[in-house]
Short mmCIF file of C-alpha atoms in Angstrom, two decimals:
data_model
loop_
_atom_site.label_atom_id
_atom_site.label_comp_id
_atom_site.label_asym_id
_atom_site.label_seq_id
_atom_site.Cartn_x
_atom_site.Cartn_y
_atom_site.Cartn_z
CA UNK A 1 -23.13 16.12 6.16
CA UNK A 2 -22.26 12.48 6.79
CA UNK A 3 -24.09 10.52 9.08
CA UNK A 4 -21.54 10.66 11.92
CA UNK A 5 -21.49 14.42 11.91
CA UNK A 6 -18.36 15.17 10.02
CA UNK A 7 -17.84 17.10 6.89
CA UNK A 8 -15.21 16.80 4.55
CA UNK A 9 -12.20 18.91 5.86
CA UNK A 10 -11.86 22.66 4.06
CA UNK A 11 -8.01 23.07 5.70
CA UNK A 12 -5.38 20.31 6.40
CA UNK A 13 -2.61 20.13 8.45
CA UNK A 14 -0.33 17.79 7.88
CA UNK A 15 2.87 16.83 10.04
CA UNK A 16 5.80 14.92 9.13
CA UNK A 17 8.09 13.36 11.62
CA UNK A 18 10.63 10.97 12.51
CA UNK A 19 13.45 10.02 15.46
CA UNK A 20 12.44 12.77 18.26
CA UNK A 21 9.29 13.48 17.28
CA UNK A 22 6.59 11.59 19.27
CA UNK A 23 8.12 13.33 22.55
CA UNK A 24 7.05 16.87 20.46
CA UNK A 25 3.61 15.58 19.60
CA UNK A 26 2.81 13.83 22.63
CA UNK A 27 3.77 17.51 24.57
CA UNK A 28 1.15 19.85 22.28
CA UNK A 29 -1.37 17.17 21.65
CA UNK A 30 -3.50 17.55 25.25
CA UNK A 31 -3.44 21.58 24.43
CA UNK A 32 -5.15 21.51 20.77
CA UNK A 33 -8.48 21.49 19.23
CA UNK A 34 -9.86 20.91 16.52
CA UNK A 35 -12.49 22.84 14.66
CA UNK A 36 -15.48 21.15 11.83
CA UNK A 37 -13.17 22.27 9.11
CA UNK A 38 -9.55 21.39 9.96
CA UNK A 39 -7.92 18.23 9.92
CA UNK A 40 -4.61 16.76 11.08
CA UNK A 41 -2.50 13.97 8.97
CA UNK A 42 0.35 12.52 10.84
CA UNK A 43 3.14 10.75 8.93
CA UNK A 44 5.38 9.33 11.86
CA UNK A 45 7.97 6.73 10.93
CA UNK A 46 8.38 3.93 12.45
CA UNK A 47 8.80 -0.07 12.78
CA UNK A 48 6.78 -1.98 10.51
CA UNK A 49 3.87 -3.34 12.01
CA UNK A 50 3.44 -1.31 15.29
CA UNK A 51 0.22 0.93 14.32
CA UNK A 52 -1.90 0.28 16.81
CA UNK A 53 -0.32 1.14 20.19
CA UNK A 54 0.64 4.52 18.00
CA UNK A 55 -2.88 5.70 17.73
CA UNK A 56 -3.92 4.38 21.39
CA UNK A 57 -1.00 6.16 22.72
CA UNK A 58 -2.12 9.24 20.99
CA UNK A 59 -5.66 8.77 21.72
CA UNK A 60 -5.02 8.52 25.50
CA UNK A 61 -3.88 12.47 25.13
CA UNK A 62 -6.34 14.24 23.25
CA UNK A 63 -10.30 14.39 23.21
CA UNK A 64 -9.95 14.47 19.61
CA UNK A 65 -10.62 11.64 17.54
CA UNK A 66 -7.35 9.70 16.69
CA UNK A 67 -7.75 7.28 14.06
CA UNK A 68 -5.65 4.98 12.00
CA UNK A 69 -6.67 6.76 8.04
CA UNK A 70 -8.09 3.81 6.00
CA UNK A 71 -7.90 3.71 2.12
CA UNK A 72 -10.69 5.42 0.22
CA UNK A 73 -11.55 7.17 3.39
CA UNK A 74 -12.89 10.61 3.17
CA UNK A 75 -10.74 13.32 4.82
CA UNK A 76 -12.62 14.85 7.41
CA UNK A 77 -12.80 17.93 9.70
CA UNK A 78 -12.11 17.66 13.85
CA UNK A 79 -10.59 14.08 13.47
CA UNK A 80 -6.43 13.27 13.14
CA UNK A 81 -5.21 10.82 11.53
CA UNK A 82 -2.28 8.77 11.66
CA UNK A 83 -0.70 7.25 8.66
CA UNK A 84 -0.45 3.18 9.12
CA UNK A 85 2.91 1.61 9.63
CA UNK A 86 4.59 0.16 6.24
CA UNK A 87 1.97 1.75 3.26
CA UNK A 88 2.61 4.94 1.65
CA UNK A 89 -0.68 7.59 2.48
CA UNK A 90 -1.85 9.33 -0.32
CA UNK A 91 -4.60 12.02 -0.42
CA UNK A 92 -6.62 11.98 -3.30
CA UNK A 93 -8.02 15.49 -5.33
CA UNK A 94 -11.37 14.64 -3.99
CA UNK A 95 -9.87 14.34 -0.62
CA UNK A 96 -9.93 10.77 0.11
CA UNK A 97 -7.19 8.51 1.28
CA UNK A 98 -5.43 5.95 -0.77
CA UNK A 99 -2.97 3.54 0.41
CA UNK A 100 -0.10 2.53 -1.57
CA UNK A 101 2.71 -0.13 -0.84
CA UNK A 102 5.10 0.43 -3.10
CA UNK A 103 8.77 0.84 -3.07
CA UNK A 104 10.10 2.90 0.21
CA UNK A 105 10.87 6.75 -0.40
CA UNK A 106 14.16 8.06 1.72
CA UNK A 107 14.22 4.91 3.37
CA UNK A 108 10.74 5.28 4.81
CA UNK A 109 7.72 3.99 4.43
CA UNK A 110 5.32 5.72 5.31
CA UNK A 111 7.01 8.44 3.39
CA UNK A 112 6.28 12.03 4.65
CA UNK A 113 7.15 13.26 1.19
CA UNK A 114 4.46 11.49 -0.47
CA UNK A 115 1.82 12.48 1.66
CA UNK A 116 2.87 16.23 1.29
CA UNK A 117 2.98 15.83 -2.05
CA UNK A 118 -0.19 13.87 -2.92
CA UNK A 119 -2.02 16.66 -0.21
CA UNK A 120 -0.44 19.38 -1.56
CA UNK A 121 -2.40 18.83 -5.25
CA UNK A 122 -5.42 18.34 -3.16
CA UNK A 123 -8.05 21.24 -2.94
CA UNK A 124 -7.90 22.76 0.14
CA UNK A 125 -8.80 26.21 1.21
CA UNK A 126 -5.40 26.05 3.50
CA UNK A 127 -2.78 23.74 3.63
CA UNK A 128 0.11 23.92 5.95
CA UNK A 129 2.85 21.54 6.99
CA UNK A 130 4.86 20.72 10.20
CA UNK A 131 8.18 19.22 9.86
CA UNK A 132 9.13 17.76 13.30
CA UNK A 133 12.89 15.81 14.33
CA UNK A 134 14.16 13.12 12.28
CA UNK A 135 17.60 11.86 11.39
CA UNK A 136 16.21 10.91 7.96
CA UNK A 137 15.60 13.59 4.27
CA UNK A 138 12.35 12.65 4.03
CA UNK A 139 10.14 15.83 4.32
CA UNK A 140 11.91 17.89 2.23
CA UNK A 141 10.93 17.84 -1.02
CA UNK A 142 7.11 17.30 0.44
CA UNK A 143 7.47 20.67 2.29
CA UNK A 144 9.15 22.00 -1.16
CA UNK A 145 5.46 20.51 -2.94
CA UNK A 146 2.94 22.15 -0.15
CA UNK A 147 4.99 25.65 -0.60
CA UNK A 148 5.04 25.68 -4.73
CA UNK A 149 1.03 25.13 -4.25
CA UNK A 150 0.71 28.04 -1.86
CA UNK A 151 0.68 26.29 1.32
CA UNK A 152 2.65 27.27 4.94
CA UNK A 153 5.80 25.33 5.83
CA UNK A 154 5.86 25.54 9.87
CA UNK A 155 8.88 23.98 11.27
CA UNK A 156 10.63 22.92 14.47
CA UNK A 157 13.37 24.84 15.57
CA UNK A 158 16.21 22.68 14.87
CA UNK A 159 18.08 23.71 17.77
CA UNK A 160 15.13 22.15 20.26
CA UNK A 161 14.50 18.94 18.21
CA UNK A 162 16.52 16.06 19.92
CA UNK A 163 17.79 14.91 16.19
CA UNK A 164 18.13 18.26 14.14
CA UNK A 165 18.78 16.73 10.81
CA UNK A 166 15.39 16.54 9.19
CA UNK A 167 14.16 20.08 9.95
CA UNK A 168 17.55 21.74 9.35
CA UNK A 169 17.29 19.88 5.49
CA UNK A 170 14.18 21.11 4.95
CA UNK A 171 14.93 24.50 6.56
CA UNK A 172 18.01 24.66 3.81
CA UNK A 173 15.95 23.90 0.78
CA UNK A 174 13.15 25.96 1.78
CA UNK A 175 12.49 29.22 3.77
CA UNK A 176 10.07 28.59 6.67
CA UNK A 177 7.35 30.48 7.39
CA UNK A 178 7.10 29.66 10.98
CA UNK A 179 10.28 28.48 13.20
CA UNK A 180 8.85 26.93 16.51
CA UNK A 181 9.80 25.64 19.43
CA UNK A 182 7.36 22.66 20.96
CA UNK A 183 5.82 24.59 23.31
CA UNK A 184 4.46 27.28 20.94
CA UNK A 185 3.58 24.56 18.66
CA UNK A 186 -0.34 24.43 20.35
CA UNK A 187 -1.04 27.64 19.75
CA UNK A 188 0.04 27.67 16.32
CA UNK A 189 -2.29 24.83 15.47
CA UNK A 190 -5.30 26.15 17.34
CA UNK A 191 -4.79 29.24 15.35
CA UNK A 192 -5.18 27.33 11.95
CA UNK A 193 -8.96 26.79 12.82
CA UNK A 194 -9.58 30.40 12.09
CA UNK B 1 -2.64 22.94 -7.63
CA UNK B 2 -1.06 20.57 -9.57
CA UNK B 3 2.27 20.84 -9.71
CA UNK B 4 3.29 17.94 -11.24
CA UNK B 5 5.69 16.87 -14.23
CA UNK B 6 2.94 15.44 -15.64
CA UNK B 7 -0.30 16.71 -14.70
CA UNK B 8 -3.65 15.11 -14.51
CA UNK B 9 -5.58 15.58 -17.99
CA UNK B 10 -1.89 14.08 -19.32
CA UNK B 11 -2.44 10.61 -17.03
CA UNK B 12 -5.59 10.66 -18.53
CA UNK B 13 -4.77 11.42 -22.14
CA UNK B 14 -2.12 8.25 -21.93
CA UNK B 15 -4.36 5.89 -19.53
CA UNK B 16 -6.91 6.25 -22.73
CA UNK B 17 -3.92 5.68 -25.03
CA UNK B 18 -3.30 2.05 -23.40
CA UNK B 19 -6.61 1.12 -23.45
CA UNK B 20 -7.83 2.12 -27.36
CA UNK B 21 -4.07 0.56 -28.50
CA UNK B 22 -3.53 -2.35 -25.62
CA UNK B 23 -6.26 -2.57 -23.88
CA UNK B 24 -5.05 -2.46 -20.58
CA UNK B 25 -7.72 -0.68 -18.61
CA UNK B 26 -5.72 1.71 -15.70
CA UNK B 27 -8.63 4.33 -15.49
CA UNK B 28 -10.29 2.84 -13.02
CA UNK B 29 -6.49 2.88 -10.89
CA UNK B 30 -6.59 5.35 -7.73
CA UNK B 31 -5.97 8.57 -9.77
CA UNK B 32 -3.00 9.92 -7.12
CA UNK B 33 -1.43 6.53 -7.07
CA UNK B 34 -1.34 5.92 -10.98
CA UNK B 35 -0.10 9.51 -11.28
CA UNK B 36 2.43 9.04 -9.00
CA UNK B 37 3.90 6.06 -11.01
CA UNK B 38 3.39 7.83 -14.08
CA UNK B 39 5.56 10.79 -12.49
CA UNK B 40 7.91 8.44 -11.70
CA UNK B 41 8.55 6.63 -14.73
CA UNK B 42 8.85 9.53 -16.27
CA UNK B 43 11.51 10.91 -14.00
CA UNK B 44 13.51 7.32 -13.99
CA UNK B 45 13.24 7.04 -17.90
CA UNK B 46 14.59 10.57 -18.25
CA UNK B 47 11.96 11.69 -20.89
CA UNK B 48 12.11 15.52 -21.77
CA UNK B 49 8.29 16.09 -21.84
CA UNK B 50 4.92 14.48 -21.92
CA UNK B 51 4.77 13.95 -25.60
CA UNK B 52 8.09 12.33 -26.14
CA UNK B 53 6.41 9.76 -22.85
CA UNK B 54 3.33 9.57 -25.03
CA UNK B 55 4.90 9.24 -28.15
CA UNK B 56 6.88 6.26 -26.93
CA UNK B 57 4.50 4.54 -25.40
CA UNK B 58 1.89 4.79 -28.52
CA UNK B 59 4.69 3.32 -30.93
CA UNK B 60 6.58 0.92 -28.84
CA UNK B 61 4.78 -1.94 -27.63
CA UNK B 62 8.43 -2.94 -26.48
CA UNK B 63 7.96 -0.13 -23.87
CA UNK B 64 4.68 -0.92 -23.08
CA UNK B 65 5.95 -3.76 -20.86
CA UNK B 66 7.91 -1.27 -19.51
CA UNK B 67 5.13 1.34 -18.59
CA UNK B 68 2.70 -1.66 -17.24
CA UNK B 69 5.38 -2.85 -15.07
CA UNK B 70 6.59 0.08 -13.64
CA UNK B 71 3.36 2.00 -13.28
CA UNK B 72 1.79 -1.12 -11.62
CA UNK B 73 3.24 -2.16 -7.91
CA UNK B 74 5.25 -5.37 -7.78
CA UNK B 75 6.71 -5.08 -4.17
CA UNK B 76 5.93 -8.33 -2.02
CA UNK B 77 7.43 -10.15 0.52
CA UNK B 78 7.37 -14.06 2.25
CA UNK B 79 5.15 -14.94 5.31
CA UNK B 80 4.46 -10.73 5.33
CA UNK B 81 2.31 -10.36 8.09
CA UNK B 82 2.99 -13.70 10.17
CA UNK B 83 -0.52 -13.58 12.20
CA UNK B 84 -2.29 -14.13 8.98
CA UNK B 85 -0.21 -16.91 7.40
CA UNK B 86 -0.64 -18.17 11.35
CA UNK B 87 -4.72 -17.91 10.63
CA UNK B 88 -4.29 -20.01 6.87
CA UNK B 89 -1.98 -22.33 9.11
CA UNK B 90 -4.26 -22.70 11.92
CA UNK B 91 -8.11 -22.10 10.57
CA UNK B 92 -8.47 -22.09 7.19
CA UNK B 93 -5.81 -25.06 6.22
CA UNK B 94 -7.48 -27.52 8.47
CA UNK B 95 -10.89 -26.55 6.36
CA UNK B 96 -9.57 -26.76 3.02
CA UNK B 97 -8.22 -29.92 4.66
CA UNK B 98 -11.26 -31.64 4.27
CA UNK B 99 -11.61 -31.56 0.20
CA UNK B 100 -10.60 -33.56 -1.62
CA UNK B 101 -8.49 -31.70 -3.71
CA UNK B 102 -7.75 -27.75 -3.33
CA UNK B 103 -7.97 -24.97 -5.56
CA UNK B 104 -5.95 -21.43 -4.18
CA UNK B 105 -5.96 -18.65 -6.55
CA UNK B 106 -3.04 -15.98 -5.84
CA UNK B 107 -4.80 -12.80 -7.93
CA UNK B 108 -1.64 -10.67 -8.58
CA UNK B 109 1.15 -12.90 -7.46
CA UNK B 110 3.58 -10.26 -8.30
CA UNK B 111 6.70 -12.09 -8.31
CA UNK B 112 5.59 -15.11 -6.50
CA UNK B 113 6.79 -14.24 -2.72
CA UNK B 114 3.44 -15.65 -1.27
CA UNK B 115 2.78 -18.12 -3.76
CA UNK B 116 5.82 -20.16 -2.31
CA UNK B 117 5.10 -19.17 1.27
CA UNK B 118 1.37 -20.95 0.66
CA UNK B 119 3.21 -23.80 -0.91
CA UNK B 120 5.40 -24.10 2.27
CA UNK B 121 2.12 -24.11 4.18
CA UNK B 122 0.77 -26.77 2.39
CA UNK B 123 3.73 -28.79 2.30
CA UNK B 124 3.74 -28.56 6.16
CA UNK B 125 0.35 -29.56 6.68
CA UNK B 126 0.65 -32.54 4.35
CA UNK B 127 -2.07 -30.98 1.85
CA UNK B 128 0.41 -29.99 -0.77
CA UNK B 129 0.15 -32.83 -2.57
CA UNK B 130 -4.12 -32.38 -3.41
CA UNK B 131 -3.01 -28.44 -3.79
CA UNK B 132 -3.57 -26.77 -7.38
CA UNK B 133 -2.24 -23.00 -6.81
CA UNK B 134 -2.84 -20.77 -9.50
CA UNK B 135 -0.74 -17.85 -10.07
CA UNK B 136 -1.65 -14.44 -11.73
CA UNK B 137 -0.50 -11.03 -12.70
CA UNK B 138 -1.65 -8.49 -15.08
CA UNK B 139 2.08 -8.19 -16.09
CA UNK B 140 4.08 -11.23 -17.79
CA UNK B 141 7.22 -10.59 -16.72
CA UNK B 142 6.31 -10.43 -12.71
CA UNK B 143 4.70 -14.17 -13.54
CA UNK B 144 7.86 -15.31 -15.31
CA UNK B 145 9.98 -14.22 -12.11
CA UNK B 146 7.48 -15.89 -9.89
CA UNK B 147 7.82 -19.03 -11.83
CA UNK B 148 11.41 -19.17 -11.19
CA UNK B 149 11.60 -18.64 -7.81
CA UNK B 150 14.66 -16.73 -7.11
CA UNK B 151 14.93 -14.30 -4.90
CA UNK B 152 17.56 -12.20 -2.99
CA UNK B 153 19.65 -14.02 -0.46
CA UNK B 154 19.21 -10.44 1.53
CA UNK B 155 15.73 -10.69 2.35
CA UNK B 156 16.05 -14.68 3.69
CA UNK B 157 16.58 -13.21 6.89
CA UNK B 158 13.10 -11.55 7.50
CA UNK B 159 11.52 -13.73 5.76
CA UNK B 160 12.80 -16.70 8.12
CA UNK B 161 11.96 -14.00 10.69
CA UNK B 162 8.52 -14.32 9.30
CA UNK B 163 8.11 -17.69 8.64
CA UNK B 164 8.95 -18.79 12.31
CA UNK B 165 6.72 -16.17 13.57
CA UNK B 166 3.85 -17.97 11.60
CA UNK B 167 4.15 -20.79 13.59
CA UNK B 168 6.72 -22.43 11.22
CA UNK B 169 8.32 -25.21 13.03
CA UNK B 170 11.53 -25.83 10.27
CA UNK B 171 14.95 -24.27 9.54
CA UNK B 172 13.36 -21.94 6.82
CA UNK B 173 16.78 -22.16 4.41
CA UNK B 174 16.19 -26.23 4.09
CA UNK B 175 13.44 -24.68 1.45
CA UNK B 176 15.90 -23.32 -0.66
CA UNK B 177 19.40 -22.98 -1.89
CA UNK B 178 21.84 -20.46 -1.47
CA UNK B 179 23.69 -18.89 -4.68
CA UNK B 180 25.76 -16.39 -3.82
CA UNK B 181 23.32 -13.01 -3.61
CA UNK B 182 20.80 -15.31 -4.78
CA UNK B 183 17.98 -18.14 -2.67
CA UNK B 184 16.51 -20.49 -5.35
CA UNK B 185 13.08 -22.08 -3.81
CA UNK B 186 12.79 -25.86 -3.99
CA UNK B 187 11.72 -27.72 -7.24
CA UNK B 188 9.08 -29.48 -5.23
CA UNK B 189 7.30 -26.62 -4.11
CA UNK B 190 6.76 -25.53 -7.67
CA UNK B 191 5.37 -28.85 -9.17
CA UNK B 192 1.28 -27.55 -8.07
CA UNK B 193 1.97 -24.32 -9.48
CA UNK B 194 0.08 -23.09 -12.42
CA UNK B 195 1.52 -19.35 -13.86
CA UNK B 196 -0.48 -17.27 -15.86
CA UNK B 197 -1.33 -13.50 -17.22
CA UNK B 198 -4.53 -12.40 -15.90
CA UNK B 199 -6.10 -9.07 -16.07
CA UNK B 200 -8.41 -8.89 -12.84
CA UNK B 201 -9.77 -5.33 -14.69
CA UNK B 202 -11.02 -7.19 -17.82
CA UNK B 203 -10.28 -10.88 -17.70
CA UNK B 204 -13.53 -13.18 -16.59
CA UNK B 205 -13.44 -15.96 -13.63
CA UNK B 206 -11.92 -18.94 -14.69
CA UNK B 207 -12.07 -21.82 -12.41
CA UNK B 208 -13.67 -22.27 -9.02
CA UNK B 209 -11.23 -22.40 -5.85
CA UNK B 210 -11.58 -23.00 -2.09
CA UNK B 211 -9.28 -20.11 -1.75
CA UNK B 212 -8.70 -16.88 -3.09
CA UNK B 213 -5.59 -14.59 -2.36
CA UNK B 214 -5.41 -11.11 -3.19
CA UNK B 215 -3.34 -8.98 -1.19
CA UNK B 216 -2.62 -4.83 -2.02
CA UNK B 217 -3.99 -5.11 -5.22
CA UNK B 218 -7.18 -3.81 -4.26
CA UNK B 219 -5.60 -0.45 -2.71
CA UNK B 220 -4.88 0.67 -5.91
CA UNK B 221 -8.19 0.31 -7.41
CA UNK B 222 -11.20 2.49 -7.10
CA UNK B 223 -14.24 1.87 -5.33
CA UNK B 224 -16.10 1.05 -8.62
CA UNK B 225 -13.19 -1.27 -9.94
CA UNK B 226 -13.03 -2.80 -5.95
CA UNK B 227 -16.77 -3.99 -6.45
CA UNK B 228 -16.27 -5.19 -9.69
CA UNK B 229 -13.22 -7.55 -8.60
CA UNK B 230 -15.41 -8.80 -5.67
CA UNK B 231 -17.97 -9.82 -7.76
CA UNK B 232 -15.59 -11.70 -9.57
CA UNK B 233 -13.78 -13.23 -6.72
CA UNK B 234 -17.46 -14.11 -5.13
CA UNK B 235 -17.93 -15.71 -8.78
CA UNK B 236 -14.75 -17.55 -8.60
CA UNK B 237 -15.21 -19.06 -4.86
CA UNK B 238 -16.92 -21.85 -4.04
CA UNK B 239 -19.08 -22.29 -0.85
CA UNK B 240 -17.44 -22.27 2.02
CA UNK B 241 -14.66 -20.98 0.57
CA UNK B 242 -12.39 -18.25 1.78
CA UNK B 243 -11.06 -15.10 0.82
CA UNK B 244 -8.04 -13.59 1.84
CA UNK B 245 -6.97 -9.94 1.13
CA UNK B 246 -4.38 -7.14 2.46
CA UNK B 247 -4.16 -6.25 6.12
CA UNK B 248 -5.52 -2.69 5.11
CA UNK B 249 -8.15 -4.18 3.10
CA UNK B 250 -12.25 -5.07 3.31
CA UNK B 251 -14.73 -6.31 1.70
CA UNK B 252 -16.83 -4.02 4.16
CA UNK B 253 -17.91 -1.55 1.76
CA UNK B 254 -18.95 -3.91 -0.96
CA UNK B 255 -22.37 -5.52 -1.85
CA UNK B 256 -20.83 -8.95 -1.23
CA UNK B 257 -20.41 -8.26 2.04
CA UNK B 258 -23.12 -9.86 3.38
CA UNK B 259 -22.47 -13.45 2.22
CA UNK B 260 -19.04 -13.71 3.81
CA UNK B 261 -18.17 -13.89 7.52
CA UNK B 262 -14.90 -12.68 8.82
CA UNK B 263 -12.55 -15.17 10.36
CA UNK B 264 -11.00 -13.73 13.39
CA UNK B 265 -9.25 -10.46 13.69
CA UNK B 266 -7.33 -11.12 10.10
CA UNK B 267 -8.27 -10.14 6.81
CA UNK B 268 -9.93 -13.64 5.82
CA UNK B 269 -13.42 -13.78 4.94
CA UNK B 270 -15.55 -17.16 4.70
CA UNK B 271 -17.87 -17.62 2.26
CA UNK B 272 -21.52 -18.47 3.58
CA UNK B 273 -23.92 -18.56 0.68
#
């Protein structure tokens, strides 16, 4: 155990979102907890440079630790983290972080691919992925990585997400295991600590 | 699971294959990073499996500059970040003001995007003509870009975006001239620039400087590699003298921590031993 109590994280859940989908998060966030051995990885896009008032807005509605994920930083259990604005976030196999600025992916950087895709190689006991709004592709073909390595592909319900474009791509290149609508979304994440 | 084109013991096979043949030392690279490039490549170049990729790379040192160029990150900008080129304007120019003459090393210059924003810097607060920058990459053809100073006419925009929001007081396009999708930096602000290769895995310190610039290259590196290229940075710095490095980047975590003090909120540490 590391000196601040937390243990590297045995199940990840990462979420990918874009246009629409800090209204989503912002709703489930004060109803979720988190348990020693799950973690959250947020890939939000966004303008370059506006990272901080991201994770203090997020902060202000959960008693969970919110934190900006740092390169070479060990992915641990009970905290979420948010991927910084304008570097790619990368999980490593021994489940740290690595930051990356290279070329943008679908536009985007951060790209919600890579991080699926780097996580999905990763060792965890259980992975699963939310796909959120977004007028953008990106998502896809990390939601495509997380499912070929046995993960769970959770999205939202196109028809509630306020731009239905990025969950209805990823929804036609790859059968969901869970279609939800925002306010079942809490209980779907609480039940991923178990 | 890895479910990769090319899977891990393969990045490893070939990352051994550049160093026994080339030399070029990438195993010490953040492993999903430098697989992710590898992937890449690999998917760009259209190769039909790993061996025909290894094959190629063992017997064509032609495509070797290829493969370090690709699998290495070359994306930069001007005056990225504004607050810290506001910091080098503000704090750390007026320092280096006092020398004599200055020595600013950019460590992996990429193709030069901040060597000519420091140069406008310098030319702004009248040091540029005591100014010797020197300019490194690991990859030859990144330096011989930065030494010729063109760059797209599309990004003058943000970068005079950038360079205003640094505190820069000029019309950012009297630096350079416009040809067609092309911006071609001034001769002038080349004349105290020095270009060379330099491997910051395997190549020794090689001058001492008042300033050091290194900005995401040490992201890519691992925490062993990281503490090896401080200790040649603190090496290569003089007393006094100040490092710079990427706004998602620290010296926190390394032994030479505790000789350098942090200059404000940015990513500049001062040298104090």
């Amino acid at each position: 155990m590391a000196k601040n109590g937390l243990t590297l994280a045995k199940n990840l859940l990462l979420i990918g979102g874009s246009a629409g989908s800090l209204e989503v998060i912002l709703q489930f966030l004060p109803f979720i907890q988190l348990g020693p051995d799950l973690a959250i990885v947020m890939v939000l896009h966004r303008k370059a440079g506006d990272d901080s008032p991201l994770v203090e807005l997020l902060t202000f509605r959960t008693h969970t630790p919110v934190k900006e994920a740092e390169e070479k930083e060990p992915v641990n259990g009970g905290v979420i983290y948010v991927a910084p604005a304008d570097y790619h976030l990368l999980v490593e196999r021994n489940l740290t972080f690595s930051l990356d600025f290279s070329e943008k992916v679908n536009y985007s950087r951060p790209s919600i691919d890579l991080t699926f895709q780097t996580a999905a190689e990763a060792p965890f006991t259980k992975l699963t992925c939310l796909l959120l709004s977004g007028a953008n592709e990106d998502g896809s073909a990390g939601v495509e990585a997380v499912k070929l390595a046995g993960g769970t592909f959770a999205v939202q319900d196109p028809s509630t997400a306020e731009v239905f474009f990025m969950p209805q791509k990823a929804i036609n290149r790859v059968k969901p295991d869970f279609l939800l609508k925002p306010k079942d979304m809490s209980d779907f994440i609480n039940s991923l600590n178990s | 699971m890895d479910i990769s084109a090319i899977h891990d013991e393969d990045v490893e096979i070939l990352l051994n294959d550049v160093f026994e043949l080339y030399g070029y030392d990438f195993t010490e690279y953040s492993k999903a990073s430098i697989k992710r490039r590898i992937n890449r490549l690999f998917t760009l170049d259209k190769f039909p499996s790993f061996a025909e990729l290894r094959y190629k790379v063992i017997n064509d040192p032609n495509y070797l500059k290829r493969f370090i160029e690709e699998i290495t990150v070359n994306v930069t900008e001007m005056f990225r970040d504004p607050s810290f080129y506001r910091v080098l304007r503000e704090e750390v120019l007026p320092a280096l003001g006092t020398y004599p003459f200055i020595r600013i090393w950019h460590a992996g210059c990429s193709t030069g995007e901040e060597v000519y924003s420091m140069a406008i810097l310098l030319k702004e607060a009248n040091l540029y003509h005591k100014s010797l920058l020197y300019a490194t990459d690991i990859n030859p053809s990144v330096v011989e870009k930065a030494r010729n100073g063109i760059f797209p006419m599309g990004m003058m925009k943000q970068y005079s975006e950038n360079y205003i929001a640094s505190g820069g007081k000029k019309d950012f396009s009297s630096y350079y001239s416009a040809n067609y999708d092309l911006a071609k930096f001034d001769e002038s602000l080349k004349q105290k620039m020095i270009f060379a290769t330099h491997n910051l895995v395997s190549d020794s310190s090689f001058n001492e400087f008042q300033l050091i610039i290194c900005r995401n290259v040490l992201i890519y590196f691992d925490r062993n590699l990281q503490t090896t290229v401080f200790d040649l940075f603190n090496e290569s710095l003089e007393n006094l003298g100040f490092l710079a490095l990427g706004s998602k980047e620290s010296i926190r975590f390394s032994p030479i921590a505790k000789n350098f003090k942090q200059i404000q909120r940015e990513k500049i540490w001062r040298k104090t031993v």
